[in-house]
mmCIF file of C-alpha atoms in Angstrom:
data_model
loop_
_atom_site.group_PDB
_atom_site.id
_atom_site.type_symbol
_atom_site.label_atom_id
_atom_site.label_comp_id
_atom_site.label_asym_id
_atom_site.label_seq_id
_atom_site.Cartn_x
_atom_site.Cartn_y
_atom_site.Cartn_z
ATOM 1 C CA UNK A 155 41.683 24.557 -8.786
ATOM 2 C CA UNK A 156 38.783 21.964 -9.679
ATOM 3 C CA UNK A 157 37.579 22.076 -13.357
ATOM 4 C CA UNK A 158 34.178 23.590 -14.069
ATOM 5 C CA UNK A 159 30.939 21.091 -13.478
ATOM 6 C CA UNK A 160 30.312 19.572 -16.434
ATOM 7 C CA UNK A 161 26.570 19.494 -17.477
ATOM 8 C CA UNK A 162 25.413 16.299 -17.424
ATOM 9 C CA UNK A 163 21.622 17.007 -18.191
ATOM 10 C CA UNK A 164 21.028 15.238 -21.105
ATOM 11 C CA UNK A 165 22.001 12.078 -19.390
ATOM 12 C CA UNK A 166 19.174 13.013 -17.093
ATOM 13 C CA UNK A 167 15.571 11.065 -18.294
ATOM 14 C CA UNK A 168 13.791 13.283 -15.663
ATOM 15 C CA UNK A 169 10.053 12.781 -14.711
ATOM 16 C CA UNK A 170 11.924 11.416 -11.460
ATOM 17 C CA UNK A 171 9.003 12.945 -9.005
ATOM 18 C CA UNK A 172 6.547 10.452 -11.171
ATOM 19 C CA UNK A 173 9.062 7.689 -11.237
ATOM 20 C CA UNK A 174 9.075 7.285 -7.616
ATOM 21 C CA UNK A 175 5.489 7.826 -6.704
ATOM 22 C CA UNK A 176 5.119 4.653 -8.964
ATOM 23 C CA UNK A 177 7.813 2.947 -7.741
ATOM 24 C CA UNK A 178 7.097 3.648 -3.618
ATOM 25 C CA UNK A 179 3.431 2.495 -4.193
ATOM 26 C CA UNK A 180 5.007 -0.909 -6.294
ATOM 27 C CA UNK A 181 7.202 -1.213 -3.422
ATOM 28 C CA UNK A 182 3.996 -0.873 -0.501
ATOM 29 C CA UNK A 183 2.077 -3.341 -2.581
ATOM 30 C CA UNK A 184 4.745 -5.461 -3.351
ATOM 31 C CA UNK A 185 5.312 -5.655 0.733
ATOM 32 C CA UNK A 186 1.722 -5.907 1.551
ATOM 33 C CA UNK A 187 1.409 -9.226 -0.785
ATOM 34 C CA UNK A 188 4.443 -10.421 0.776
ATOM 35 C CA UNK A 189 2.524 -10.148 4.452
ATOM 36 C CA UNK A 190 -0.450 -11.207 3.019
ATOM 37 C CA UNK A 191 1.285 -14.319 1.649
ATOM 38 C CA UNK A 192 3.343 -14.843 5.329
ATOM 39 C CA UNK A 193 0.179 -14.866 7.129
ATOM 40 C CA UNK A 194 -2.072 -17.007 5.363
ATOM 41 C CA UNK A 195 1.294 -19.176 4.808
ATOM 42 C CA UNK A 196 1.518 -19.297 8.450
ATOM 43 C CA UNK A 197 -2.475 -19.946 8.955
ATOM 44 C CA UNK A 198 -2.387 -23.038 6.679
ATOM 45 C CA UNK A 199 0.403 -24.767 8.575
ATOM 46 C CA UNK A 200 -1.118 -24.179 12.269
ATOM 47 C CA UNK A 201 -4.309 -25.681 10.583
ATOM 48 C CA UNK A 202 -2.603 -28.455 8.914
ATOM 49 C CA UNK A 203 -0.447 -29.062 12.233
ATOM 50 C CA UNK A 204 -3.854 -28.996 14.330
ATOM 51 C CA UNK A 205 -5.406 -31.964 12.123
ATOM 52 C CA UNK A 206 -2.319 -33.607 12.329
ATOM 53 C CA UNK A 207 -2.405 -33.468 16.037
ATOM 54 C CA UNK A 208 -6.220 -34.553 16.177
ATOM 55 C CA UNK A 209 -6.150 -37.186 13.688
ATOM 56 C CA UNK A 210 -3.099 -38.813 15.993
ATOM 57 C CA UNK A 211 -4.997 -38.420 19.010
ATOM 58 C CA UNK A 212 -8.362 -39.433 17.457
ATOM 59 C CA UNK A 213 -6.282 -42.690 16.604
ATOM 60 C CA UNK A 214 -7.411 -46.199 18.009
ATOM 61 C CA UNK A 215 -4.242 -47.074 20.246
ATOM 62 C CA UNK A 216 -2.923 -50.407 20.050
ATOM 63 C CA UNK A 217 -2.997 -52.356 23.195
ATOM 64 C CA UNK A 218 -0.712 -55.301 22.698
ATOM 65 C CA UNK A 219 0.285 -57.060 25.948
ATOM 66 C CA UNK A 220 3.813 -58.367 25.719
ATOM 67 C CA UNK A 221 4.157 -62.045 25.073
ATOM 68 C CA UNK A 222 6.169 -64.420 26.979
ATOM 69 C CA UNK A 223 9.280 -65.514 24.824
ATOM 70 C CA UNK A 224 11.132 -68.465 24.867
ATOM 71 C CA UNK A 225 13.904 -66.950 25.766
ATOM 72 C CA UNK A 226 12.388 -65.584 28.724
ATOM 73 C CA UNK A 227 11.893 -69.333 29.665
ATOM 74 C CA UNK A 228 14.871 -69.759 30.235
ATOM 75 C CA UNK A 229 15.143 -67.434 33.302
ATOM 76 C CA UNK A 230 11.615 -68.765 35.148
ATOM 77 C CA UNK A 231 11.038 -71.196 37.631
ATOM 78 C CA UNK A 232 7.483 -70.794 37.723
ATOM 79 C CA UNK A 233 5.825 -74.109 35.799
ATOM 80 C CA UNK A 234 2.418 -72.404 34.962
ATOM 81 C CA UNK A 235 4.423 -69.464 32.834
ATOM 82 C CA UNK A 236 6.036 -72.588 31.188
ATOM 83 C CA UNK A 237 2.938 -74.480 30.521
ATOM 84 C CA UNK A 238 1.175 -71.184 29.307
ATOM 85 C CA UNK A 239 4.064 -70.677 26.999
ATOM 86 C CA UNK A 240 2.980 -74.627 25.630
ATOM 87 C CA UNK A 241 -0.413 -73.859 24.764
ATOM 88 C CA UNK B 479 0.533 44.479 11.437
ATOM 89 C CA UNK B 480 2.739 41.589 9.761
ATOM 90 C CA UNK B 481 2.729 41.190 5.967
ATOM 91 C CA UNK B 482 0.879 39.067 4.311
ATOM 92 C CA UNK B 483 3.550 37.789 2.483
ATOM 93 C CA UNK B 484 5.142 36.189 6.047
ATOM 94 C CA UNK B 485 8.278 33.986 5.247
ATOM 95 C CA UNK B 486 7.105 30.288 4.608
ATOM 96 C CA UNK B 487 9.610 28.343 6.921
ATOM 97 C CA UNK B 488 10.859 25.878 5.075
ATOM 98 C CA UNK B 489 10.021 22.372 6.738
ATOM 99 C CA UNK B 490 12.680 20.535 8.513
ATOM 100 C CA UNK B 491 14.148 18.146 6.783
ATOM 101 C CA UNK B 492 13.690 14.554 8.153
ATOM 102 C CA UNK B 493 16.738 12.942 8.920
ATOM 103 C CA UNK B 494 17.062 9.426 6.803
ATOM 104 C CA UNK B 495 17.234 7.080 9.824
ATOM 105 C CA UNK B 496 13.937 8.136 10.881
ATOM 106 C CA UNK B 497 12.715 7.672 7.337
ATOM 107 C CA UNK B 498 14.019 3.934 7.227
ATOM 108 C CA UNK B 499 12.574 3.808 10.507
ATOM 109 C CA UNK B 500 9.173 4.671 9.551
ATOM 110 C CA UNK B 501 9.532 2.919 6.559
ATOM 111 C CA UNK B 502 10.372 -0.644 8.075
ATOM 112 C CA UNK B 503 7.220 0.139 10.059
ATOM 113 C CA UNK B 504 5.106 -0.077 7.044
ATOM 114 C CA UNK B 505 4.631 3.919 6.495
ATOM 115 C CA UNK B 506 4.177 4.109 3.101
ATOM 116 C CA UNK B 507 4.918 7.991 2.846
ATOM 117 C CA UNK B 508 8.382 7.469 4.905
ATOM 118 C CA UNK B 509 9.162 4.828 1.659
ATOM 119 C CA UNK B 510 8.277 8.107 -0.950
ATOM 120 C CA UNK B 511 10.366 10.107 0.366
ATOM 121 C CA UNK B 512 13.318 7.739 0.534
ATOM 122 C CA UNK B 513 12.364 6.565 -2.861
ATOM 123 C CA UNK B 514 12.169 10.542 -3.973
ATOM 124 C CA UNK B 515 15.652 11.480 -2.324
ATOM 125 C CA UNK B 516 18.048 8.667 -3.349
ATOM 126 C CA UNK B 517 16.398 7.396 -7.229
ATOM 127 C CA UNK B 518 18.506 9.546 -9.384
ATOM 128 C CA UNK B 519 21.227 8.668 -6.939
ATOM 129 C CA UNK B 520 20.760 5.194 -7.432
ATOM 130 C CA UNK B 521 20.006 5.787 -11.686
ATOM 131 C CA UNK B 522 23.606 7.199 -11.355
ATOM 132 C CA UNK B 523 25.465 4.202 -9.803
ATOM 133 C CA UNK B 524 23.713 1.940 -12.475
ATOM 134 C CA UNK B 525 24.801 4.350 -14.926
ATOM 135 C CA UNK B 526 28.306 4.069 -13.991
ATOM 136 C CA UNK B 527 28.373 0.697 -14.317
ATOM 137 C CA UNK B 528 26.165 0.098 -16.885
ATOM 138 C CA UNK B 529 26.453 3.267 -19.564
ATOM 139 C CA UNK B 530 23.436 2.650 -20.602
ATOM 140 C CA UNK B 531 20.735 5.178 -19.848
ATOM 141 C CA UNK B 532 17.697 2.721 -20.065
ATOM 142 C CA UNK B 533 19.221 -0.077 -18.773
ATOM 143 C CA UNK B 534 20.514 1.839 -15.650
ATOM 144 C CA UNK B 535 17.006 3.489 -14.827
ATOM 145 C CA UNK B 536 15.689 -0.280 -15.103
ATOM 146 C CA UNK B 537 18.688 -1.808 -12.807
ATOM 147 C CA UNK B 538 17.859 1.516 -10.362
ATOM 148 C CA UNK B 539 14.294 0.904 -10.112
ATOM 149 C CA UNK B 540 14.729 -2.860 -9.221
ATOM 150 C CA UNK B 541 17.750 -2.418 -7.027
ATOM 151 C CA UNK B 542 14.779 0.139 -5.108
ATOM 152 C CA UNK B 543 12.460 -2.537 -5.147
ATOM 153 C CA UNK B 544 15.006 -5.159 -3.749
ATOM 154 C CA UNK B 545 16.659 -2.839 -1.318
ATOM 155 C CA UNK B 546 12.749 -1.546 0.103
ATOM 156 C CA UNK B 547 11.877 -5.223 0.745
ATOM 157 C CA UNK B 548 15.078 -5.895 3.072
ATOM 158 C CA UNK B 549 14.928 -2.982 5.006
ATOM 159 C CA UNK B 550 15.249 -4.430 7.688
ATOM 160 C CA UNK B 551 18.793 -5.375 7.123
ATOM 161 C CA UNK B 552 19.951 -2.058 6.777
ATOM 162 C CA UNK B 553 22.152 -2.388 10.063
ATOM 163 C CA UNK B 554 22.633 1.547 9.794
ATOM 164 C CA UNK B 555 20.112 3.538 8.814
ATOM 165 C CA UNK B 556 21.911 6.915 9.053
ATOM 166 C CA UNK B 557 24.136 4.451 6.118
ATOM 167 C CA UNK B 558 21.324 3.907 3.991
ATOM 168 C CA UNK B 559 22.364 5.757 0.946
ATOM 169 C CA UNK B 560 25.766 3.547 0.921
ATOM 170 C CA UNK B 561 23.446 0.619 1.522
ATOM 171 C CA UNK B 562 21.584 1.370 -1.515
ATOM 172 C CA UNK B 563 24.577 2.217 -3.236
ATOM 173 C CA UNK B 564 26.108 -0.609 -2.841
ATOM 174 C CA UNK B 565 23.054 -3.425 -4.175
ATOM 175 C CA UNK B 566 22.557 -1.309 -7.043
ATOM 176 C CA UNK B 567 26.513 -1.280 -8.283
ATOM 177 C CA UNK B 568 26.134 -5.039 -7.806
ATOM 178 C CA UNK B 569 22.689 -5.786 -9.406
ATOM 179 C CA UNK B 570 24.718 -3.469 -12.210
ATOM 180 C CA UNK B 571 27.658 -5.322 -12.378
ATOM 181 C CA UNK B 572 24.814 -8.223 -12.610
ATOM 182 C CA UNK B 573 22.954 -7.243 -15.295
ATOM 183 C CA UNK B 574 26.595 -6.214 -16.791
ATOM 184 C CA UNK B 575 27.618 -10.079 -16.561
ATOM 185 C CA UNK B 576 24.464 -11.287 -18.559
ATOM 186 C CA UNK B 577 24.760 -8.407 -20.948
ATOM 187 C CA UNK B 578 27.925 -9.808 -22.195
ATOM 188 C CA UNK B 579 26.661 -12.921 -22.654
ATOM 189 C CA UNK B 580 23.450 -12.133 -24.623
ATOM 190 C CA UNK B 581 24.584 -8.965 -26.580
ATOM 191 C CA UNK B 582 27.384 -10.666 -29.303
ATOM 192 C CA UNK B 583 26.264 -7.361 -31.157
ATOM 193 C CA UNK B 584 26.192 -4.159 -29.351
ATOM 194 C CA UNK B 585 23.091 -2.267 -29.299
ATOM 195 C CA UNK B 586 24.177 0.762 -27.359
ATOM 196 C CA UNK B 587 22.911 3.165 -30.027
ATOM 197 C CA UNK B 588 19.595 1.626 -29.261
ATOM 198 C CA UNK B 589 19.561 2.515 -25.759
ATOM 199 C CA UNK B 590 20.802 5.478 -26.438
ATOM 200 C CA UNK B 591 17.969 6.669 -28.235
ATOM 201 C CA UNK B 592 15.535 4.936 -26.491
ATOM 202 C CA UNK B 593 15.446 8.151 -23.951
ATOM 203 C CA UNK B 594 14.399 10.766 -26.496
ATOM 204 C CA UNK B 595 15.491 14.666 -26.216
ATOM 205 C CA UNK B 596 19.292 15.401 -26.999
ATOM 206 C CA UNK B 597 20.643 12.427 -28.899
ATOM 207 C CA UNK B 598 23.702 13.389 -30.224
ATOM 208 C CA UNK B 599 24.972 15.463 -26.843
ATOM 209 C CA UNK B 600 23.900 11.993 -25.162
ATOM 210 C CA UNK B 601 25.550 9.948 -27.422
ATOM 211 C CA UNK B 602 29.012 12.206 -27.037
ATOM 212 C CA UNK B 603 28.664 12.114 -23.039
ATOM 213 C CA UNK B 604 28.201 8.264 -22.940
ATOM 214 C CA UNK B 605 31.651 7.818 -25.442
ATOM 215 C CA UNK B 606 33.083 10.564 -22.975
ATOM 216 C CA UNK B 607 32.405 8.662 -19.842
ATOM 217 C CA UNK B 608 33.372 5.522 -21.450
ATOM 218 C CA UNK B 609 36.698 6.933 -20.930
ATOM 219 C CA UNK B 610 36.684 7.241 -16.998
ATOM 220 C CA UNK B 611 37.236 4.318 -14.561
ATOM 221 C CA UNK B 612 34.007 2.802 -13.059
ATOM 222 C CA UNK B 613 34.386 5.047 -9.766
ATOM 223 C CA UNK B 614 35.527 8.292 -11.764
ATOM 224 C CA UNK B 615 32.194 7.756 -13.435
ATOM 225 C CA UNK B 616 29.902 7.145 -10.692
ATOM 226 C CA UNK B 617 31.498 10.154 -8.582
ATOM 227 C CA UNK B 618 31.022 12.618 -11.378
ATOM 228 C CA UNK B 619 27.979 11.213 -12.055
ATOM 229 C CA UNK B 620 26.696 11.392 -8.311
ATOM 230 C CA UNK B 621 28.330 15.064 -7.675
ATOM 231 C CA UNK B 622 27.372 16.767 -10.919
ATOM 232 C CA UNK B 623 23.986 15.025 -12.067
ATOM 233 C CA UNK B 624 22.627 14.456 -8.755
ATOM 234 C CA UNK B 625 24.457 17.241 -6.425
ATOM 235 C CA UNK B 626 25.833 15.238 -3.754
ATOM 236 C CA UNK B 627 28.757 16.613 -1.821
ATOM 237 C CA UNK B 628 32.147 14.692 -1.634
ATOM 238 C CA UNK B 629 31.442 13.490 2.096
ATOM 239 C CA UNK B 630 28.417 12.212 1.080
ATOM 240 C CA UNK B 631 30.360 10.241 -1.925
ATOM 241 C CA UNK B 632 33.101 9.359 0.209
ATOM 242 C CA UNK B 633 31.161 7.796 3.070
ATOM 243 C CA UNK B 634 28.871 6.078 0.148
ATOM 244 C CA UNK B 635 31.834 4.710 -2.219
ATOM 245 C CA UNK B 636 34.156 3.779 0.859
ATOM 246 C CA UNK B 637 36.332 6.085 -0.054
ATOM 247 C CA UNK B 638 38.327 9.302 1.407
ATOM 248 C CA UNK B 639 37.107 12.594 1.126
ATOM 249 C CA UNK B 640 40.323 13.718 -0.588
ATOM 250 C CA UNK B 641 40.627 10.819 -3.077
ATOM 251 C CA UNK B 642 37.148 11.504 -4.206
ATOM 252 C CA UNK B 643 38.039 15.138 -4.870
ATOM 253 C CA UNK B 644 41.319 13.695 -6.858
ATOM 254 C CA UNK B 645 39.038 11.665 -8.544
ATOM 255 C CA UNK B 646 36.221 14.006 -9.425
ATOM 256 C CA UNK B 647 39.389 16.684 -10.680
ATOM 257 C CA UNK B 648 40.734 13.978 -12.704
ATOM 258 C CA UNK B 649 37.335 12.426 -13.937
ATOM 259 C CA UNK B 650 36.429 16.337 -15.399
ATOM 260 C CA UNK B 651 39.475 16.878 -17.010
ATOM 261 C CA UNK B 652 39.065 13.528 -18.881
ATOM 262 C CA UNK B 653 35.159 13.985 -19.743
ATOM 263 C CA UNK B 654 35.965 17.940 -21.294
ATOM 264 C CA UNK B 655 38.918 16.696 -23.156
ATOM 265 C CA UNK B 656 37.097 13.923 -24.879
ATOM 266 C CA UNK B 657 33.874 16.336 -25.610
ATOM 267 C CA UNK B 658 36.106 18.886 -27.092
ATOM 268 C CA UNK B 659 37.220 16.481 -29.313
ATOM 269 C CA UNK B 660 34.286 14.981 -29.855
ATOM 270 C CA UNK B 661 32.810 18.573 -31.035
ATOM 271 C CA UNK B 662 36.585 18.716 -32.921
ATOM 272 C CA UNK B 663 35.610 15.669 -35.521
#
């Protein structure tokens, strides 16, 4: 046969209907700060990503023609490529 | 004519799946009502572990905190008290750790009083449960402060239905023998 319950009341600090009220609303706020902190997290790296991209694209692009090499020279027949390599 | 006393019916009692499902949702209400249901629970597991009145309802109340933010990886909701159970024993077993290493003197008399009401009665209960194993404590603890049945013990500890009952038998037996003498000295 099982032993009689023991009363274990006094271990009890009660006021638990109180406790989590406070604690469900600490929870909701704590979760809505953590949304609120996501999103604007999230809207400050699109932004930063879209200057990013327009600064790049707003860029002056560099519009260097490849120059002849001597060693390229070496593999022409063409005497005006040569003689425009002298100058 | 029907009396005007008519029998209240008793609302239906939501299951807790649909309250973590609610609650994951963002319905603030569906997070009470867990909160309201499983905080002594989870005050009990800390106090297990910790034997320490205060410092369990602290270690309970974060644990909540912790265990309402990840939701959503609560792979079974119809699970969740076992869920719960299971980050508060090891936020306990946590706060246990650092404990050990700050407290060189032991202040337990300070906690204990820190609650108020019955001191002395408190004071004999703590030195009684001291006496139990870690899961003795937490199933008597669960079963006779909080009222849950074994199943709902079992399923939550890991443990079998029957064990738990061998456990509770022999965890009763222990706490009466060390409160008689307690009242003895």
């Amino acid at each position: 046969m099982e032993p009689e319950r023991i009363d274990l009341s006094a271990l009890d600090p009660g006021g638990w209907e109180c406790k989590a009220t406070a604690l469900a609303a600490r929870a909701v706020e704590l979760r809505r700060l953590r949304r609120t902190v996501i999103v604007r997290g999230v809207a400050a790296l699109a932004i930063s990503a879209a200057a990013a991209l327009a600064l790049w694209l707003s860029a002056p692009k560099h519009t260097s023609s490849p120059s002849p090499s001597a060693f390229d020279l070496l593999h022409t027949n063409d005497a005006m490529e040569v003689l425009r390599y002298a100058q | 004519m029907p009396s005007q006393l008519a029998v209240v019916e008793e609302a239906p009692v939501t299951p807790v799946a649909e309250l973590v499902a609610r609650a994951r949702a963002g319905d603030p209400a569906a997070a009470g009502e867990l909160v309201r249901r499983h905080l002594r629970a989870a005050y009990a597991v800390a106090l297990a572990v910790l034997q320490r009145p205060a410092d369990a309802e602290d270690i309970a109340q974060d644990a909540f905190l912790v265990a309402l933010e990840r939701l959503d990886e609560c792979r079974d909701p119809a699970r969740f008290s076992g869920w719960l159970v299971q980050i508060v024993r090891n936020r306990a077993l946590h706060a246990l750790d650092k404990r050990k290493v700050r407290d060189a003197t032991d202040d337990a008399e300070v906690a204990v009083f820190a609650l108020g009401g019955d001191v002395v009665l408190r004071r004999q209960l703590i030195v009684a449960l001291a006496t139990l194993t870690e899961v003795q404590r937490a199933i008597v603890l669960l079963h006779d402060l909080d009222d849950w049945t074994h199943a709902e013990i079992a399923d939550a500890l890991g443990l079998s239905e029957t064990n738990c009952r061998q456990h509770l038998f022999t965890a009763r037996r222990a706490l009466r023998v060390a409160l008689e003498a307690a009242h003895g000295t």
